[in-house]
PDB file of C-alpha atoms in Angstrom:
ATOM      1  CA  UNK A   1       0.000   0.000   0.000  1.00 85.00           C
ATOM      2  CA  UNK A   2       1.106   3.183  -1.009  1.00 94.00           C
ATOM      3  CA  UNK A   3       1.779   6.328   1.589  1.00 94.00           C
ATOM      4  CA  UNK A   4      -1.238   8.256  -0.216  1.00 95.00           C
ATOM      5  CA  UNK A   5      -3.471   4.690  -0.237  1.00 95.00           C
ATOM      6  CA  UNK A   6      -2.354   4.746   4.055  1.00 95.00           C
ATOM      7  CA  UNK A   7      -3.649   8.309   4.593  1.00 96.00           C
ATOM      8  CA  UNK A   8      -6.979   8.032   2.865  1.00 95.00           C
ATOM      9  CA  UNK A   9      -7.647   4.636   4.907  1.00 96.00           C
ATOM     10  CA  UNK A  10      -6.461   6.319   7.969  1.00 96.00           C
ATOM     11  CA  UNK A  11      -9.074   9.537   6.927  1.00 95.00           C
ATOM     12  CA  UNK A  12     -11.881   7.287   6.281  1.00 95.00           C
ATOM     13  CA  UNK A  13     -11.122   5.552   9.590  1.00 95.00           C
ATOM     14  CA  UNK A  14     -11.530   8.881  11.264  1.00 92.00           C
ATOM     15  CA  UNK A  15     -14.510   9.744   9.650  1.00 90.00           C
ATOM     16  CA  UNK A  16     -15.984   6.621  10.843  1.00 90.00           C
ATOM     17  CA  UNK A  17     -15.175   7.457  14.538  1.00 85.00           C
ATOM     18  CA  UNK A  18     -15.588  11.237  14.358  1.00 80.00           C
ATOM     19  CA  UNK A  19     -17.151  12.804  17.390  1.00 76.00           C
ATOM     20  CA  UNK A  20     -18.959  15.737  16.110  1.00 77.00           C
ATOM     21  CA  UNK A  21     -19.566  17.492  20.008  1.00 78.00           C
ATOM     22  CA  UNK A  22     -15.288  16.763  20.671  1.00 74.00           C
ATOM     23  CA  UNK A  23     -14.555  18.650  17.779  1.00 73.00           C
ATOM     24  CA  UNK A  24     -16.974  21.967  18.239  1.00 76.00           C
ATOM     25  CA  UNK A  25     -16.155  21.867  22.104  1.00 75.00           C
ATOM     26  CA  UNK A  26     -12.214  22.373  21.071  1.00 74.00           C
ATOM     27  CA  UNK A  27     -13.335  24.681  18.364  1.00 74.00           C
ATOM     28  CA  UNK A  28     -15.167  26.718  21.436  1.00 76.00           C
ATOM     29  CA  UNK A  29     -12.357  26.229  23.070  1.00 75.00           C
ATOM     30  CA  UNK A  30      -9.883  28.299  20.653  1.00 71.00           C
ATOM     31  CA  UNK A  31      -8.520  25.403  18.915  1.00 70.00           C
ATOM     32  CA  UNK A  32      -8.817  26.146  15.395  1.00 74.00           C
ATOM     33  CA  UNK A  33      -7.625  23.102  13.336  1.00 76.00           C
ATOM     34  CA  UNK A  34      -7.684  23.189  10.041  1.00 78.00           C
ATOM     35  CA  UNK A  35      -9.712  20.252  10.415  1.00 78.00           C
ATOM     36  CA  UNK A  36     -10.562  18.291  13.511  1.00 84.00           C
ATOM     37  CA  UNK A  37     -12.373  14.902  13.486  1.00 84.00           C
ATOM     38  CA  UNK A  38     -12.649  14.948  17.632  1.00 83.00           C
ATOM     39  CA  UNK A  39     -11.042  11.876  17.939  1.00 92.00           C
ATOM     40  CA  UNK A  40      -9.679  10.781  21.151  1.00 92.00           C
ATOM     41  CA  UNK A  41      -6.628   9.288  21.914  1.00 94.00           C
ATOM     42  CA  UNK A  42      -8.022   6.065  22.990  1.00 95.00           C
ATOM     43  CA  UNK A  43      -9.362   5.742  19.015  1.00 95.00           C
ATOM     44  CA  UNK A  44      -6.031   7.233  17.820  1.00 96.00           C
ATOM     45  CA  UNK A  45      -3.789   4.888  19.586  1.00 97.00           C
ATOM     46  CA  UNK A  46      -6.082   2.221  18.073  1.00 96.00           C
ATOM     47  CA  UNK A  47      -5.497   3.549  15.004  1.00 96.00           C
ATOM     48  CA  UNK A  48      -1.790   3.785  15.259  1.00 97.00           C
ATOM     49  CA  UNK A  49      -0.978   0.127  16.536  1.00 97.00           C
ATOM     50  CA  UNK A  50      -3.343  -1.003  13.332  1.00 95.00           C
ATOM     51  CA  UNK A  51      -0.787   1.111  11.178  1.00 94.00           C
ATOM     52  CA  UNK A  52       2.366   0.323  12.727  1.00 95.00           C
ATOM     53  CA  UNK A  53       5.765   2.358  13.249  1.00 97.00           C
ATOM     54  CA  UNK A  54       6.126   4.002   9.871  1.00 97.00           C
ATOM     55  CA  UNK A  55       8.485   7.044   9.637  1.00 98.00           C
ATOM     56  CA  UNK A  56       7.491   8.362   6.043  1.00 97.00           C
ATOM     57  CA  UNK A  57       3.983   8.188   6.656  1.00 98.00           C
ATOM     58  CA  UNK A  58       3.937  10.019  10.028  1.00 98.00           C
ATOM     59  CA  UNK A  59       5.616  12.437   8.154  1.00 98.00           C
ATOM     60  CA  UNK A  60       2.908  12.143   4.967  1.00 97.00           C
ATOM     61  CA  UNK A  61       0.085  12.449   7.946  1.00 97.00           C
ATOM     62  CA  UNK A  62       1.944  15.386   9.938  1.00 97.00           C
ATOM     63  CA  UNK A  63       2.452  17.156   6.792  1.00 95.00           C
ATOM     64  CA  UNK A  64      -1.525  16.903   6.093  1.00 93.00           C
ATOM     65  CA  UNK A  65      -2.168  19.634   8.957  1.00 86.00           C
ATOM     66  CA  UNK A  66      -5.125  17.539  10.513  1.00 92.00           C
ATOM     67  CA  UNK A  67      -5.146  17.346  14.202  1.00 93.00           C
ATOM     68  CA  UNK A  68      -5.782  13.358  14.019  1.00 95.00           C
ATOM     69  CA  UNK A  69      -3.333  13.347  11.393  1.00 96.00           C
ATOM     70  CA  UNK A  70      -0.629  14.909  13.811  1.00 96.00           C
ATOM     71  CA  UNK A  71      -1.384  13.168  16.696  1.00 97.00           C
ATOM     72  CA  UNK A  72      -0.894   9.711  14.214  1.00 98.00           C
ATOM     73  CA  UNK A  73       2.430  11.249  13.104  1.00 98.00           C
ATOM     74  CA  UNK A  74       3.760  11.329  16.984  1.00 98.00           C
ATOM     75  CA  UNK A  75       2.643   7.917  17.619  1.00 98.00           C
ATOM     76  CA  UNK A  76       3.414   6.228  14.629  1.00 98.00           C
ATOM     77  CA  UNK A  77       6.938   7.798  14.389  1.00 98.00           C
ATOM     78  CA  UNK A  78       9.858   5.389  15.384  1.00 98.00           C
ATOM     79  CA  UNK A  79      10.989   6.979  18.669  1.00 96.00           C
ATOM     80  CA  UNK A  80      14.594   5.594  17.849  1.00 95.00           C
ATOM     81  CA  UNK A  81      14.755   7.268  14.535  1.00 97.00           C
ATOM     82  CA  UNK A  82      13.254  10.567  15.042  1.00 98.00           C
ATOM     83  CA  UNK A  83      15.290  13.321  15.071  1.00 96.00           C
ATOM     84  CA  UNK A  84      15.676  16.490  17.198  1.00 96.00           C
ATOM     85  CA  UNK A  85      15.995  18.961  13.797  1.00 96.00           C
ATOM     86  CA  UNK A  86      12.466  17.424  12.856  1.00 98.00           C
ATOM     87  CA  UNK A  87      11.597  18.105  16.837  1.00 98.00           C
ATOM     88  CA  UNK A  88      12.453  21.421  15.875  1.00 98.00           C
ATOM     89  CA  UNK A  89      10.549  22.139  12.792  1.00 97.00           C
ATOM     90  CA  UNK A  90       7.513  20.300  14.521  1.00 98.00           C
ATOM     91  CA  UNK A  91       7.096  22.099  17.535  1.00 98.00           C
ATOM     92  CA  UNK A  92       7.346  25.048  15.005  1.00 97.00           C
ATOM     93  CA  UNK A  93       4.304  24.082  13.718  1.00 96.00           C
ATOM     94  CA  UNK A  94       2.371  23.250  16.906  1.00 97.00           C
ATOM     95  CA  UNK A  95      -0.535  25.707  17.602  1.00 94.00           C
ATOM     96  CA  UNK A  96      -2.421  24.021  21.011  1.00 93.00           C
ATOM     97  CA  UNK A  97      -1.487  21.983  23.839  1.00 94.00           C
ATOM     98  CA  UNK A  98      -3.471  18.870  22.934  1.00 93.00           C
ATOM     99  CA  UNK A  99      -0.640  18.339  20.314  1.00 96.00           C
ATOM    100  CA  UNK A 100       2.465  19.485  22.637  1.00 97.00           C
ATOM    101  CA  UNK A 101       1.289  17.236  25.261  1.00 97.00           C
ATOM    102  CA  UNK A 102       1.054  13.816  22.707  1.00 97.00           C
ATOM    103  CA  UNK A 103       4.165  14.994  20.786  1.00 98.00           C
ATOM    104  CA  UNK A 104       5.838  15.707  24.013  1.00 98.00           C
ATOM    105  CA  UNK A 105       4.845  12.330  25.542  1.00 97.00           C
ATOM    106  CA  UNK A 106       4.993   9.487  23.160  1.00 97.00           C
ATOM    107  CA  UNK A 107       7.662  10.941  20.670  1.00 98.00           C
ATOM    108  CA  UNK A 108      10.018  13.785  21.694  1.00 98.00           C
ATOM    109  CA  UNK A 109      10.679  12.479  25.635  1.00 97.00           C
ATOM    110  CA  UNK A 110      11.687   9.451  23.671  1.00 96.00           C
ATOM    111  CA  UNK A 111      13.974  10.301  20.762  1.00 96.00           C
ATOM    112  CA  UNK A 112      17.676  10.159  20.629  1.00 95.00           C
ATOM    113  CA  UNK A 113      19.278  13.859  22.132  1.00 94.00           C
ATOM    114  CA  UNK A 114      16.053  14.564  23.898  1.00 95.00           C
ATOM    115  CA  UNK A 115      17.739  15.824  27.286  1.00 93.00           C
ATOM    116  CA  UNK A 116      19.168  18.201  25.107  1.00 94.00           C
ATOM    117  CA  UNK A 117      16.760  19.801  23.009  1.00 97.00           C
ATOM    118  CA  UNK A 118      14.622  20.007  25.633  1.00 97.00           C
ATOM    119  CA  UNK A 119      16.998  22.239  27.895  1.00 96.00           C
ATOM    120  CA  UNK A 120      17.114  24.111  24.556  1.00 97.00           C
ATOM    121  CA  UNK A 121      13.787  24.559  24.184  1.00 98.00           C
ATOM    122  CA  UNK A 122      12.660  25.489  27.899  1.00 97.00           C
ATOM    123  CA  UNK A 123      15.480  28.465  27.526  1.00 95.00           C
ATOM    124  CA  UNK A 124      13.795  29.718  24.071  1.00 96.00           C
ATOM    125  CA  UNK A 125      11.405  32.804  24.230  1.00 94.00           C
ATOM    126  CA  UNK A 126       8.610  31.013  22.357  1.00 96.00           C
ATOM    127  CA  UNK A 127       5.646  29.748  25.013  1.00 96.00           C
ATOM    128  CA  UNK A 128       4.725  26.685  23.259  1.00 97.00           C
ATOM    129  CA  UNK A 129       8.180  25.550  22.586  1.00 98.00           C
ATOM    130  CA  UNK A 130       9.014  25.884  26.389  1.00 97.00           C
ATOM    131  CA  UNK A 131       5.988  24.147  27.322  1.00 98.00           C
ATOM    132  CA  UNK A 132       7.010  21.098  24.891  1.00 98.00           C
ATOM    133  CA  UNK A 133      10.560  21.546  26.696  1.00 98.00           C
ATOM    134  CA  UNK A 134       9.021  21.262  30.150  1.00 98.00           C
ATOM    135  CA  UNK A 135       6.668  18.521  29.223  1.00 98.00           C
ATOM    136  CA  UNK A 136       9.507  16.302  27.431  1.00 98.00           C
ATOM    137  CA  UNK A 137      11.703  16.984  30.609  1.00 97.00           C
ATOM    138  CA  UNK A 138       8.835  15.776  33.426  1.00 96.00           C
ATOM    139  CA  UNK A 139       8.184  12.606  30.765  1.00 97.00           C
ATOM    140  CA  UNK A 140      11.908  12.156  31.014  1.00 96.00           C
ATOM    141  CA  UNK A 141      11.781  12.644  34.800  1.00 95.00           C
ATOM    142  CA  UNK A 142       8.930  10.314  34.883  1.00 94.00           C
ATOM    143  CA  UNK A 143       9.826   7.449  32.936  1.00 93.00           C
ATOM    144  CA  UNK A 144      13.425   7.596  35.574  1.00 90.00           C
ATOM    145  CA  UNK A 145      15.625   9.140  33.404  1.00 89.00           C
ATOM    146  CA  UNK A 146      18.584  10.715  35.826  1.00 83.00           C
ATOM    147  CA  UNK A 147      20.334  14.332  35.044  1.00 81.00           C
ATOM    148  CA  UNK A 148      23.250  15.563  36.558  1.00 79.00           C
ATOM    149  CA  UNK A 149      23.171  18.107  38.957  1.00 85.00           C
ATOM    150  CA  UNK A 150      24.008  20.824  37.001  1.00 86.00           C
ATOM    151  CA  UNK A 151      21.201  19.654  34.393  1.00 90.00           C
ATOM    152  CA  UNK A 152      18.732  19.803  37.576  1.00 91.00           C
ATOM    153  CA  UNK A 153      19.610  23.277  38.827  1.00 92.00           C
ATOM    154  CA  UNK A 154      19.158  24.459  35.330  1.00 94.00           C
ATOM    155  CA  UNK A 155      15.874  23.269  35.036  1.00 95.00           C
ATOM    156  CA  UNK A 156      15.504  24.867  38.503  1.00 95.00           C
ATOM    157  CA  UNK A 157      16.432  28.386  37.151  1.00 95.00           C
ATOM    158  CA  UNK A 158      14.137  27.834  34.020  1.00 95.00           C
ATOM    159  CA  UNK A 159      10.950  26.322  36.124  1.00 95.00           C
ATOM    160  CA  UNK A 160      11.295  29.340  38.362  1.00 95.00           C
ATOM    161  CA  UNK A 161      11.558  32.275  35.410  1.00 95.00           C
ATOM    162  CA  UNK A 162       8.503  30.185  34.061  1.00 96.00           C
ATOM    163  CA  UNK A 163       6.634  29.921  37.377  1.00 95.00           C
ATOM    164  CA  UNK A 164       7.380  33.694  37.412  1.00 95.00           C
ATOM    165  CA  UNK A 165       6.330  34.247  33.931  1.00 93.00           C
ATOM    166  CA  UNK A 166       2.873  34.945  32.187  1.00 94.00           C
ATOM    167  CA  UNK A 167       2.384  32.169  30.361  1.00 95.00           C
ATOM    168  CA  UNK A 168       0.014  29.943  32.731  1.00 95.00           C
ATOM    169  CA  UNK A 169       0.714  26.586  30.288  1.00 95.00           C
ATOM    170  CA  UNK A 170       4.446  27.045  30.820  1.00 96.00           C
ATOM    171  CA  UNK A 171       4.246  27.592  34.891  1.00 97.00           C
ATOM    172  CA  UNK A 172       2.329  24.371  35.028  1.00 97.00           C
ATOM    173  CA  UNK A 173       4.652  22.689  33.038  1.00 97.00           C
ATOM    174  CA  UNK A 174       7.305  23.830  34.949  1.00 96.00           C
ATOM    175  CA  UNK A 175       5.881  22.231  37.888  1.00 96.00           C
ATOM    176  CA  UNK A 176       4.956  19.121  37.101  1.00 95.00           C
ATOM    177  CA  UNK A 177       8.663  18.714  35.722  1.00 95.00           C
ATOM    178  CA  UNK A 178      10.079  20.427  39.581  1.00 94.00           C
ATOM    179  CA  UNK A 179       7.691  17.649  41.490  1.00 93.00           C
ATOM    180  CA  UNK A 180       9.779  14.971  39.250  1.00 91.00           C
ATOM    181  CA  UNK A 181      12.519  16.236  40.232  1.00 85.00           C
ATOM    182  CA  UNK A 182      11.639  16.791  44.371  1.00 58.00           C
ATOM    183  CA  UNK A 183      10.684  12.879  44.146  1.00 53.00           C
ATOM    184  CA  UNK A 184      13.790  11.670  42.356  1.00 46.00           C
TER     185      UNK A 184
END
């Protein structure tokens, strides 16, 4: 089966499980998808073990600017092939949290360099690329993944300037990467 054949069985399959109230309650909501199907991740992850790890069609399907289609791309991505340049250009493109949070969770916490980036990111003046930074660092923390202690007081100093800061997504963030930290 072709890439293009795997997307339009993947659409149809979303079609078929659309949830009509999901999607206009995250349209009230300020999330303004190009399109949104309201499919949650319980269906999506579904969907994804059906399809299988498949770099160059998460890519097709992330490319396809479909919130479904994204939230495929993370969890159909090989986690040991991803890259932190396409972690880059990704969290570019991410417009709400709903995405952040999956991307953060099942693909970017998980690649190769991630301690890395993410430091990187939670020191960047874009919002949603800290918050990715601070979620990818608590799923990190989470999952028992050590840092030094220089890595730890640096998160420190960035939690606190984003516990300070206005961005209320970021300050949480923060937090829930700190209380990691505290329990570890």
């Amino acid at each position: 089966m072709t890439t293009r054949e795997s997307i339009l069985e993947i659409k149809q399959k979303l079609r078929l499980n659309m949830n009509g109230i999901a999607s206009a309650d995250m349209r009230e909501a300020g999330m303004g998808y190009k399109l949104n199907f309201g499919v949650g991740l319980p269906g999506l992850k579904q969907i994804a073990s059906e399809q299988g790890k498949d770099p160059e069609l998460a890519v097709a399907l992330w490319k396809e600017d479909i919130r479904e289609c994204r939230i495929l791309a993370a969890l159909i991505y090989p986690e040991d092939q991803f890259q932190t340049d396409l972690a880059d250009l990704w969290i570019e493109q991410i417009k709400y949290p709903d995405l952040a949070e999956v991307c953060s969770m099942y693909l970017f916490s998980r690649m190769k360099g991630a301690s890395e980036a993410a430091f990187r990111w939670i020191a960047s003046d874009n919002d949603m690329t800290r918050y990715c930074g601070f979620l990818t660092l608590a799923h990190m923390l989470r999952a028992g993944r050590e840092m030094g202690p220089r890595y730890v007081q640096e998160l420190k100093d960035q939690a606190q300037a984003a516990i300070n800061g206005s961005d209320l997504m970021c300050a949480q963030a923060a937090r829930t990467a700190l209380g990691f930290v505290a329990e570890g």
